[in-house]
Coordinates of C-alpha atoms in Angstrom, one line a residue:
Chain I
X1 CA -58.9 33.3 36.9
X2 CA -56.3 35.1 38.9
X3 CA -55.5 34.5 42.6
X4 CA -53.9 37.5 44.3
X5 CA -51.6 37.5 47.3
X6 CA -54.5 38.9 49.4
X7 CA -56.5 35.8 48.3
X8 CA -53.6 33.6 49.4
X9 CA -53.6 35.2 52.9
X10 CA -57.4 34.7 53.1
X11 CA -57.2 31.1 52.0
X12 CA -54.3 30.3 54.3
X13 CA -56.3 31.7 57.2
X14 CA -59.1 29.2 56.3
X15 CA -56.6 26.4 56.5
X16 CA -55.0 27.8 59.7
X17 CA -51.7 28.3 57.9
X18 CA -49.4 31.3 58.1
X19 CA -47.8 32.3 54.8
X20 CA -45.0 35.0 54.6
X21 CA -45.0 37.7 52.0
X22 CA -42.2 36.1 50.0
X23 CA -44.0 32.8 49.7
X24 CA -47.4 34.4 49.1
X25 CA -46.6 35.6 45.6
X26 CA -45.2 32.2 44.7
X27 CA -48.4 30.5 46.0
X28 CA -50.6 33.1 44.2
X29 CA -48.9 32.1 40.9
X30 CA -49.2 28.3 41.4
X31 CA -52.7 28.5 42.7
X32 CA -53.7 30.6 39.7
X33 CA -52.2 27.9 37.4
X34 CA -54.0 25.1 39.3
X35 CA -57.4 26.9 39.3
X36 CA -57.0 27.4 35.5
X37 CA -56.4 23.7 35.2
X38 CA -59.4 23.0 37.4
X39 CA -61.5 25.4 35.2
X40 CA -61.2 22.8 32.4
X41 CA -64.1 21.1 34.2
X42 CA -66.4 23.7 32.8
X43 CA -66.0 22.3 29.3
X44 CA -68.1 19.3 30.5
X45 CA -71.9 19.6 30.6
X46 CA -73.0 18.1 33.9
X47 CA -76.4 19.7 34.3
X48 CA -78.4 16.4 34.6
X49 CA -75.7 14.5 36.4
X50 CA -76.0 13.4 40.1
X51 CA -72.9 14.2 42.2
X52 CA -70.8 11.2 43.2
X53 CA -69.3 11.6 46.6
X54 CA -67.9 8.2 47.0
X55 CA -67.0 5.2 44.8
X56 CA -69.4 2.9 46.6
X57 CA -73.0 4.0 46.1
X58 CA -74.2 1.8 49.0
X59 CA -75.4 2.5 52.5
X60 CA -72.8 2.5 55.2
X61 CA -73.0 -0.5 57.4
X62 CA -74.4 0.0 60.9
X63 CA -73.0 -1.7 64.0
X64 CA -74.4 -2.4 67.4
X65 CA -74.2 0.6 69.7
X66 CA -71.8 -0.8 72.3
X67 CA -68.4 0.1 73.5
X68 CA -65.7 -1.7 71.6
X69 CA -62.6 0.5 72.3
X70 CA -60.7 0.0 75.5
X71 CA -59.6 3.0 77.4
X72 CA -56.4 4.2 75.8
X73 CA -56.2 7.7 77.4
X74 CA -52.7 7.2 78.9
X75 CA -51.3 5.9 75.6
X76 CA -52.7 8.9 73.7
X77 CA -51.6 11.5 76.2
X78 CA -48.1 10.0 76.1
X79 CA -47.6 11.2 72.5
X80 CA -49.1 14.7 73.1
X81 CA -46.7 17.6 72.9
X82 CA -47.9 18.8 76.3
X83 CA -50.2 17.0 78.8
X84 CA -50.9 17.0 82.5
X85 CA -53.4 15.3 84.8
X86 CA -55.2 13.6 81.9
X87 CA -55.5 16.8 79.9
X88 CA -53.9 18.2 76.7
X89 CA -52.2 21.5 77.6
X90 CA -52.6 24.6 75.3
X91 CA -51.8 28.3 75.8
X92 CA -54.2 30.1 78.1
X93 CA -57.5 30.8 76.1
X94 CA -59.5 32.6 78.8
X95 CA -57.8 35.3 80.8
Chain R
X1 CA -28.8 -14.6 45.9
X2 CA -31.8 -14.8 48.3
X3 CA -33.0 -11.4 46.9
X4 CA -33.7 -12.9 43.5
X5 CA -36.0 -15.7 44.8
X6 CA -39.8 -15.3 44.5
X7 CA -41.9 -15.3 47.6
X8 CA -43.1 -18.8 46.7
X9 CA -39.5 -20.1 46.6
X10 CA -38.5 -18.2 49.8
X11 CA -41.6 -19.7 51.5
X12 CA -40.7 -23.2 50.5
X13 CA -37.1 -22.8 51.8
X14 CA -38.4 -21.3 55.0
X15 CA -40.8 -24.2 55.5
X16 CA -38.3 -27.0 54.8
X17 CA -36.0 -25.1 57.2
X18 CA -33.1 -24.9 54.7
X19 CA -33.4 -21.2 55.4
X20 CA -34.2 -19.4 58.6
X21 CA -36.2 -16.2 58.8
X22 CA -33.4 -14.6 60.8
X23 CA -30.9 -15.4 58.1
X24 CA -33.2 -14.1 55.4
X25 CA -34.0 -10.8 57.2
X26 CA -30.3 -10.3 57.9
X27 CA -29.6 -10.6 54.2
X28 CA -32.0 -7.8 53.4
X29 CA -30.8 -5.6 56.4
X30 CA -27.3 -5.9 54.9
X31 CA -28.6 -4.8 51.5
X32 CA -30.5 -1.9 53.0
X33 CA -27.3 -0.8 54.8
X34 CA -25.2 -1.0 51.6
X35 CA -27.8 1.0 49.6
X36 CA -28.4 3.8 52.0
X37 CA -27.6 6.3 49.3
X38 CA -31.0 5.6 47.7
X39 CA -32.6 7.0 50.8
X40 CA -35.4 4.5 50.4
X41 CA -36.0 4.0 54.2
X42 CA -37.0 6.5 56.9
X43 CA -36.8 4.0 59.8
X44 CA -35.1 0.6 60.1
X45 CA -34.9 -1.1 63.5
X46 CA -32.6 -4.2 63.2
X47 CA -33.4 -5.3 66.8
X48 CA -37.1 -5.4 66.1
X49 CA -36.4 -7.2 62.8
X50 CA -34.5 -9.9 64.7
X51 CA -37.2 -10.3 67.3
X52 CA -39.9 -10.7 64.7
X53 CA -37.7 -13.1 62.6
X54 CA -37.0 -15.3 65.7
X55 CA -40.6 -15.5 66.4
X56 CA -41.4 -16.4 62.8
X57 CA -38.7 -19.1 63.0
X58 CA -40.4 -20.5 66.1
X59 CA -43.8 -20.7 64.3
X60 CA -42.2 -22.2 61.2
X61 CA -40.6 -24.9 63.3
X62 CA -44.1 -26.1 64.3
X63 CA -44.9 -26.8 60.7
X64 CA -48.2 -24.9 61.0
X65 CA -47.6 -21.5 59.5
X66 CA -49.1 -19.0 57.0
X67 CA -47.5 -19.2 53.6
X68 CA -45.9 -15.7 54.1
X69 CA -44.5 -16.6 57.6
X70 CA -40.8 -15.4 57.9
X71 CA -40.9 -13.3 54.7
X72 CA -39.6 -9.8 55.2
X73 CA -41.4 -6.8 53.9
X74 CA -41.2 -3.0 54.0
X75 CA -44.1 -0.8 54.9
X76 CA -44.6 2.7 53.4
X77 CA -44.3 5.1 56.3
X78 CA -48.0 6.0 56.0
X79 CA -49.0 2.8 57.9
X80 CA -49.2 3.2 61.7
X81 CA -46.8 0.8 63.4
X82 CA -47.1 0.5 67.2
X83 CA -43.8 1.4 68.9
X84 CA -42.1 2.4 65.6
X85 CA -42.1 5.9 64.2
X86 CA -44.7 6.7 61.6
X87 CA -43.7 10.0 59.9
X88 CA -45.8 10.0 56.7
X89 CA -42.8 11.8 55.2
X90 CA -43.5 14.9 57.2
X91 CA -41.8 17.0 59.8
X92 CA -45.3 17.2 61.4
X93 CA -45.0 13.5 62.4
X94 CA -41.3 13.2 62.8
X95 CA -41.8 12.5 66.5
X96 CA -45.0 10.4 66.1
X97 CA -45.1 6.9 67.5
X98 CA -48.4 5.4 66.9
X99 CA -50.2 3.7 69.9
X100 CA -51.6 1.1 67.6
X101 CA -51.0 -0.9 64.4
X102 CA -52.8 -0.3 61.1
X103 CA -55.0 -3.3 60.1
X104 CA -52.7 -4.0 57.1
X105 CA -49.6 -4.0 59.4
X106 CA -51.4 -6.2 62.0
X107 CA -52.7 -8.7 59.4
X108 CA -49.3 -9.2 57.8
X109 CA -47.6 -9.4 61.2
X110 CA -50.2 -12.1 62.2
X111 CA -49.2 -14.0 59.1
X112 CA -45.7 -14.0 60.4
X113 CA -44.1 -11.5 58.0
X114 CA -41.1 -9.5 59.3
X115 CA -41.2 -5.7 59.1
X116 CA -37.8 -4.6 57.8
X117 CA -38.6 -0.9 58.2
X118 CA -40.6 2.0 57.0
X119 CA -40.1 3.5 53.5
X120 CA -39.7 7.1 52.4
X121 CA -42.6 8.8 50.6
X122 CA -43.8 12.1 49.4
X123 CA -45.1 14.1 52.4
X124 CA -48.6 12.9 53.3
X125 CA -48.5 11.0 50.0
X126 CA -48.8 14.3 48.0
X127 CA -46.4 14.0 45.1
X128 CA -45.4 12.0 42.1
X129 CA -41.6 12.0 42.6
X130 CA -40.8 11.5 46.3
X131 CA -39.2 14.9 46.3
X132 CA -41.7 16.4 48.8
X133 CA -40.5 14.2 51.6
X134 CA -39.1 16.0 54.6
X135 CA -36.5 13.3 54.7
X136 CA -35.2 14.1 51.2
X137 CA -35.7 12.6 47.8
X138 CA -35.3 8.9 47.0
X139 CA -33.1 7.9 44.1
X140 CA -34.3 5.6 41.3
X141 CA -32.2 2.4 41.4
X142 CA -32.2 2.3 37.6
X143 CA -30.6 5.8 37.4
X144 CA -29.6 7.9 40.3
X145 CA -30.3 11.1 38.5
X146 CA -33.9 10.1 38.2
X147 CA -36.9 10.1 40.6
X148 CA -38.4 6.7 41.6
X149 CA -41.9 8.2 41.2
X150 CA -44.2 8.8 44.1
X151 CA -45.8 9.0 46.4
X152 CA -44.7 5.4 47.3
X153 CA -41.2 6.1 46.0
X154 CA -39.3 4.6 48.9
X155 CA -41.2 1.3 48.6
X156 CA -40.6 1.2 44.9
X157 CA -36.9 2.0 45.2
X158 CA -36.5 -0.6 47.9
X159 CA -38.1 -3.4 46.0
X160 CA -36.5 -2.3 42.7
X161 CA -33.0 -2.5 44.3
X162 CA -34.1 -5.8 46.0
X163 CA -33.6 -4.3 49.5
X164 CA -36.9 -6.0 50.3
X165 CA -38.7 -8.8 48.5
X166 CA -42.0 -6.9 48.6
X167 CA -43.5 -3.7 50.1
X168 CA -46.8 -2.0 50.8
X169 CA -47.8 1.2 49.2
X170 CA -50.8 3.4 48.9
X171 CA -52.4 4.9 45.9
X172 CA -54.7 8.0 45.8
X173 CA -54.2 9.0 42.2
X174 CA -51.4 6.7 41.0
X175 CA -49.0 6.5 43.9
X176 CA -48.5 2.7 43.7
X177 CA -48.7 2.3 39.9
X178 CA -46.6 5.2 38.8
X179 CA -43.6 4.4 41.0
X180 CA -44.0 0.7 40.1
X181 CA -43.8 1.8 36.4
X182 CA -40.7 4.0 37.0
X183 CA -38.9 1.2 38.9
X184 CA -39.7 -1.8 36.7
X185 CA -42.1 -3.4 39.2
X186 CA -45.6 -4.8 39.6
X187 CA -47.8 -2.6 41.6
X188 CA -51.5 -3.1 42.3
X189 CA -54.1 -0.5 43.5
X190 CA -57.0 -2.7 44.7
X191 CA -60.6 -1.7 44.4
X192 CA -61.7 0.9 46.9
X193 CA -62.8 -1.0 50.0
X194 CA -60.8 -4.1 49.2
X195 CA -58.1 -3.3 51.8
X196 CA -58.7 -1.7 55.2
X197 CA -57.7 1.9 55.6
X198 CA -57.7 1.7 59.4
X199 CA -54.4 3.1 60.6
X200 CA -53.4 4.3 57.2
X201 CA -52.8 8.1 57.5
X202 CA -55.6 9.7 55.4
X203 CA -54.9 11.9 52.4
X204 CA -58.2 11.8 50.4
X205 CA -60.5 9.3 52.1
X206 CA -62.7 8.5 49.1
X207 CA -59.7 7.7 46.9
X208 CA -57.0 6.2 49.1
X209 CA -56.3 2.4 48.8
X210 CA -53.4 0.3 50.0
X211 CA -51.8 -2.4 47.9
X212 CA -48.6 -4.3 47.1
X213 CA -45.5 -3.2 45.3
X214 CA -43.9 -6.4 44.1
X215 CA -41.5 -8.0 41.7
X216 CA -44.2 -10.1 40.0
X217 CA -48.0 -10.7 39.9
X218 CA -47.5 -13.9 41.7
X219 CA -45.8 -12.1 44.6
X220 CA -48.4 -9.3 44.5
X221 CA -51.3 -11.8 44.6
X222 CA -49.9 -13.5 47.8
X223 CA -49.6 -10.2 49.6
X224 CA -53.0 -9.0 48.4
X225 CA -54.7 -12.2 49.6
X226 CA -53.1 -11.7 53.0
X227 CA -53.7 -7.9 53.5
X228 CA -57.3 -7.7 52.1
X229 CA -60.6 -8.5 53.6
X230 CA -63.4 -7.0 55.6
X231 CA -62.4 -5.0 58.6
X232 CA -65.0 -3.8 61.1
X233 CA -62.7 -0.9 62.0
X234 CA -63.1 0.6 58.5
X235 CA -66.7 1.2 57.6
X236 CA -65.8 1.6 53.9
X237 CA -64.2 -1.8 53.8
X238 CA -66.2 -4.1 51.6
X239 CA -67.9 -7.0 53.3
X240 CA -66.9 -9.6 50.7
X241 CA -65.0 -12.8 50.8
X242 CA -61.2 -12.3 51.1
X243 CA -59.2 -12.0 47.9
X244 CA -58.2 -15.4 46.4
X245 CA -56.1 -14.0 43.6
X246 CA -53.3 -16.5 44.1
X247 CA -55.6 -19.4 43.3
X248 CA -56.6 -17.9 40.0
X249 CA -53.2 -17.0 38.5
X250 CA -53.1 -20.1 36.4
X251 CA -56.4 -19.6 34.6
X252 CA -56.2 -19.3 30.9
X253 CA -56.7 -15.9 29.3
X254 CA -58.0 -17.3 26.1
X255 CA -61.0 -15.4 25.0
X256 CA -60.2 -12.4 27.3
X257 CA -61.5 -9.1 25.8
X258 CA -59.0 -6.3 26.2
X259 CA -60.4 -2.8 25.9
X260 CA -58.1 -0.2 24.4
X261 CA -59.3 3.4 25.1
X262 CA -58.4 5.7 22.3
X263 CA -57.8 8.5 24.8
X264 CA -54.9 6.5 26.3
X265 CA -53.1 6.2 23.0
X266 CA -53.2 9.8 21.7
X267 CA -50.4 12.2 21.1
X268 CA -48.3 13.2 24.1
X269 CA -47.2 9.7 25.0
X270 CA -43.5 8.9 24.6
X271 CA -43.3 6.9 21.4
X272 CA -41.0 4.3 23.0
X273 CA -43.8 3.7 25.6
X274 CA -46.4 3.3 22.9
X275 CA -44.2 0.8 21.1
X276 CA -43.5 -1.3 24.2
X277 CA -47.3 -1.4 25.1
X278 CA -48.1 -2.4 21.5
X279 CA -45.7 -5.3 21.7
X280 CA -47.2 -6.4 25.0
X281 CA -50.7 -6.3 23.5
X282 CA -49.4 -8.6 20.7
X283 CA -48.1 -11.0 23.4
X284 CA -51.4 -11.0 25.2
X285 CA -53.1 -11.7 21.8
X286 CA -50.8 -14.6 21.3
X287 CA -52.1 -16.0 24.6
X288 CA -55.7 -15.9 23.2
X289 CA -56.8 -12.5 24.2
X290 CA -58.7 -10.2 21.8
X291 CA -58.8 -6.4 21.6
X292 CA -61.6 -4.0 21.1
X293 CA -61.5 -0.2 21.0
X294 CA -63.4 1.5 23.8
X295 CA -64.2 5.1 24.6
X296 CA -63.5 7.0 27.9
X297 CA -64.7 10.4 26.6
X298 CA -64.3 12.2 29.9
X299 CA -60.7 11.1 30.7
X300 CA -59.3 14.5 30.1
X301 CA -61.5 16.0 32.8
X302 CA -60.0 13.5 35.3
X303 CA -57.0 15.6 36.4
X304 CA -59.0 18.8 36.9
X305 CA -61.7 16.8 38.8
X306 CA -59.1 15.0 40.9
X307 CA -57.3 18.3 41.8
X308 CA -60.6 19.5 43.4
X309 CA -61.7 16.3 45.2
X310 CA -58.3 15.2 46.5
X311 CA -57.2 18.6 48.0
X312 CA -60.8 19.2 49.3
X313 CA -60.7 15.9 51.2
X314 CA -57.0 16.5 52.2
X315 CA -57.7 19.9 53.7
X316 CA -60.4 18.3 55.9
X317 CA -58.3 15.4 56.8
X318 CA -55.2 17.4 57.6
X319 CA -57.1 19.8 59.9
X320 CA -56.4 17.2 62.7
X321 CA -52.8 18.3 62.8
X322 CA -53.2 21.1 65.2
X323 CA -50.1 20.9 67.5
X324 CA -52.3 19.9 70.4
X325 CA -52.8 16.2 70.6
X326 CA -49.8 14.7 68.7
X327 CA -47.2 15.6 66.2
X328 CA -45.2 18.8 65.9
X329 CA -45.8 21.8 68.1
X330 CA -44.1 25.2 67.5
X331 CA -42.0 26.8 70.2
X332 CA -43.6 29.2 72.7
X333 CA -47.0 29.9 71.1
X334 CA -48.5 33.1 72.4
X335 CA -52.1 32.0 72.0
X336 CA -54.2 29.2 70.6
X337 CA -54.3 30.7 67.0
X338 CA -50.6 31.2 67.1
X339 CA -50.2 27.6 68.2
X340 CA -52.3 26.2 65.3
X341 CA -51.0 28.4 62.6
X342 CA -47.3 28.2 63.4
X343 CA -47.4 24.5 64.2
X344 CA -49.0 23.8 60.9
X345 CA -46.9 26.3 58.9
X346 CA -43.6 25.0 60.4
X347 CA -44.7 21.3 60.3
X348 CA -46.1 21.0 56.8
X349 CA -44.0 21.4 53.6
X350 CA -44.8 23.6 50.6
X351 CA -46.7 21.1 48.5
X352 CA -48.9 20.0 51.5
X353 CA -49.7 23.7 52.2
X354 CA -50.5 24.2 48.6
X355 CA -53.0 21.4 48.6
X356 CA -54.6 22.4 51.8
X357 CA -55.1 25.9 50.3
X358 CA -56.6 24.5 47.1
X359 CA -59.0 22.4 49.1
X360 CA -59.9 25.2 51.5
X361 CA -60.6 27.4 48.5
X362 CA -62.7 24.9 46.6
X363 CA -64.8 24.2 49.7
X364 CA -65.1 27.9 50.8
X365 CA -68.4 29.6 50.9
X366 CA -69.7 30.7 47.5
X367 CA -67.3 28.4 45.6
X368 CA -68.6 25.0 46.7
X369 CA -71.0 24.4 43.8
X370 CA -68.6 25.7 41.2
X371 CA -65.8 23.4 42.3
X372 CA -66.6 20.6 44.7
X373 CA -70.1 19.8 43.4
X374 CA -69.0 20.2 39.8
X375 CA -66.1 17.8 40.4
X376 CA -68.4 15.2 42.0
X377 CA -70.7 15.4 38.9
X378 CA -67.7 14.8 36.6
X379 CA -66.6 12.0 38.9
X380 CA -69.9 10.2 38.1
X381 CA -69.4 10.7 34.4
X382 CA -65.9 9.2 34.6
X383 CA -67.3 6.3 36.5
X384 CA -70.2 5.9 34.0
X385 CA -67.6 5.9 31.2
X386 CA -65.9 2.9 32.7
X387 CA -69.2 1.0 33.2
X388 CA -70.0 1.5 29.5
X389 CA -66.6 0.5 28.4
X390 CA -66.7 -2.7 30.5
X391 CA -69.8 -3.8 28.6
X392 CA -67.5 -4.5 25.7
X393 CA -64.4 -5.8 27.5
X394 CA -63.1 -7.6 30.6
X395 CA -60.1 -5.4 31.3
X396 CA -58.9 -2.0 30.0
X397 CA -55.3 -1.6 28.9
X398 CA -52.9 1.4 28.3
X399 CA -49.6 2.9 29.4
X400 CA -49.3 3.6 33.1
X401 CA -47.5 6.9 32.6
X402 CA -46.9 9.3 29.6
X403 CA -43.1 9.2 30.2
X404 CA -40.5 7.1 31.9
X405 CA -38.8 8.3 35.1
X406 CA -37.9 12.0 34.9
X407 CA -34.9 13.8 36.3
X408 CA -34.6 14.8 39.9
X409 CA -35.6 18.4 40.2
X410 CA -37.1 18.5 36.7
X411 CA -40.7 19.2 37.8
X412 CA -40.4 20.5 41.4
X413 CA -41.1 24.1 40.3
X414 CA -44.0 23.2 38.1
X415 CA -46.9 21.6 40.0
X416 CA -49.0 21.3 36.9
X417 CA -46.5 19.2 35.0
X418 CA -46.0 17.1 38.1
X419 CA -49.8 16.6 38.4
X420 CA -50.1 15.5 34.8
X421 CA -48.0 12.4 35.6
X422 CA -51.2 10.8 36.9
X423 CA -53.2 11.4 33.8
X424 CA -53.8 7.7 33.1
X425 CA -54.1 6.6 36.7
X426 CA -56.2 9.1 38.6
X427 CA -59.5 8.2 36.9
X428 CA -59.2 4.7 38.3
X429 CA -59.2 6.1 41.8
X430 CA -62.1 8.4 41.1
X431 CA -64.2 5.4 39.9
X432 CA -62.9 3.1 42.8
X433 CA -61.6 0.4 40.4
X434 CA -58.6 -1.9 40.6
X435 CA -55.5 -0.9 38.6
X436 CA -52.3 -2.9 38.0
X437 CA -49.0 -1.6 36.6
X438 CA -46.5 -4.1 35.2
X439 CA -43.2 -3.8 33.4
X440 CA -43.2 -4.2 29.6
X441 CA -39.8 -3.1 28.5
X442 CA -37.2 -0.3 28.6
X443 CA -36.7 2.9 26.8
X444 CA -33.4 3.9 25.0
X445 CA -32.1 5.3 28.2
X446 CA -32.5 2.0 29.9
X447 CA -35.5 3.1 32.1
X448 CA -38.4 0.8 32.8
X449 CA -41.7 1.2 31.0
X450 CA -45.0 0.3 32.7
X451 CA -48.3 -0.8 31.3
X452 CA -51.6 -0.5 33.2
X453 CA -54.5 -2.9 33.3
X454 CA -57.8 -1.7 34.8
X455 CA -60.4 -4.1 36.0
X456 CA -64.0 -4.1 37.1
X457 CA -64.8 -3.4 40.7
X458 CA -63.4 -6.2 43.0
X459 CA -61.9 -8.1 40.0
X460 CA -58.2 -7.6 40.9
X461 CA -57.8 -11.4 40.6
X462 CA -58.4 -11.1 36.8
X463 CA -55.8 -8.3 36.5
X464 CA -53.2 -10.4 38.4
X465 CA -54.2 -13.5 36.3
X466 CA -53.6 -11.6 33.0
X467 CA -50.4 -10.1 34.4
X468 CA -49.2 -13.5 35.6
X469 CA -49.8 -15.1 32.2
X470 CA -47.9 -12.3 30.6
X471 CA -45.0 -12.6 33.0
X472 CA -44.9 -16.4 32.3
X473 CA -43.9 -15.7 28.7
X474 CA -41.8 -12.5 29.3
X475 CA -38.8 -11.6 31.4
X476 CA -39.2 -7.8 31.9
X477 CA -40.2 -8.3 35.6
X478 CA -37.0 -10.2 36.3
X479 CA -34.7 -7.4 35.3
X480 CA -32.6 -6.0 38.2
X481 CA -30.5 -2.8 38.0
X482 CA -26.9 -3.8 37.4
X483 CA -25.6 -2.4 40.6
X484 CA -28.1 -4.4 42.7
X485 CA -27.9 -7.8 41.0
X486 CA -25.3 -9.4 43.3

């Protein structure tokens, strides 16, 4: 299968990435190669096989519903690119 | 020659106080300084090393300490360390100082181990050569024109050049075992769930595991025992008794059944590697092991399956890097979309972007069944293959990699050939099993050759036992690159 530069722009948008024209053709080429490699999966008959999402086919453990984390708001805001009065700052979203 | 002593020997000197933790860590800091050209470390903080070493000395002087107290180690820069930069090899996290320690870091610090620093790695652990790091490539201490392997390339180069007695690594498709093979070391990927992933920056959450990169199985067992065990902070951590691999190293391997999958010995493997592995098999037989041919019929589908599942999980995991809460933010974003897209495009390198795109594509509407669901079905077949094979044997054996360390730059423009490096290792992650790589010789160019042992779920102690018995009668693991011997 062939992935075009238009596909690359669409896929990049899904991943919230911005790809310039020069890189797009390079990515189109390598993604085409990789999806060709991935297509080798189709040589295996899996019709009756149950999907395996995880190496442990067990139920995840439950814990008591009580607060275990201490408040670490200040420590987390300290490493934010921009924060003020207990909030993360981003560009204006609503005019 | 402190850097040539095993962890057991170092521990005994530390305990009888003929050696101090401060002295020992200074020895390794000096070595790190002298070998800076290898680019094995991203962060080293001598002041913090000294503080930790002094506190270890204090505990040692009480006579009541953990066996690893005072032993220095290096952490792959994927483990969060409170107060010390954790970059994950990425510009995205170049300014990131974690507000907490990973469980692995905390456990080893509680044992009294001294953190020498954080090692270089492929960006977000995506790579097999350490060339995708934002901090530049790492050189292989056996040949500076070669890669150390990846993604735990800095940890492997550091232990290979004896800049640290032992290091942590992580392995999603081979990232501990392949660099261990390329650098002549013993590297263990434990069973999925054996070691806590809390505070270990996620790449592909159903595949990632942390483990030791060491000079011997004996050293690796000590670190595994200390870093493993149930962690309530990681709901996938297995609620079993902690590993006791060290106590089982001396067991005899007489009667051990070794499975040899024909798929691991087919064409395409460097004949020098095949020969070295064959000789190692004979050595194990001389210790009482027997061999049996086993079949892993779906092995070839491993790489295609892996390159759907790992990027799919990665694209989800890496969506958290948005330029808002931590990490890199672009200059002067005009709106929120611009903030997200430019922060991510400027903060991530080319390979990370490529994998995010593969994942986003495989998970996108209309393609989910054809890619992600198909890959999950193949994953079960691969896991079933191992179950069947293990009915006839106790461990599975083969080469770790199809070639020895390749040249710097040799595969950077060809992602497929880079991905195929993990052909023997990735299925082990898909099935969640433990895998061990250990050195079994050198090729004609003087580069180390690695052999892989794969075990049943939660049976890493048997792998380390077999490896230890092999290392008792061989010297490959003791070899040190000429330049780093003294």
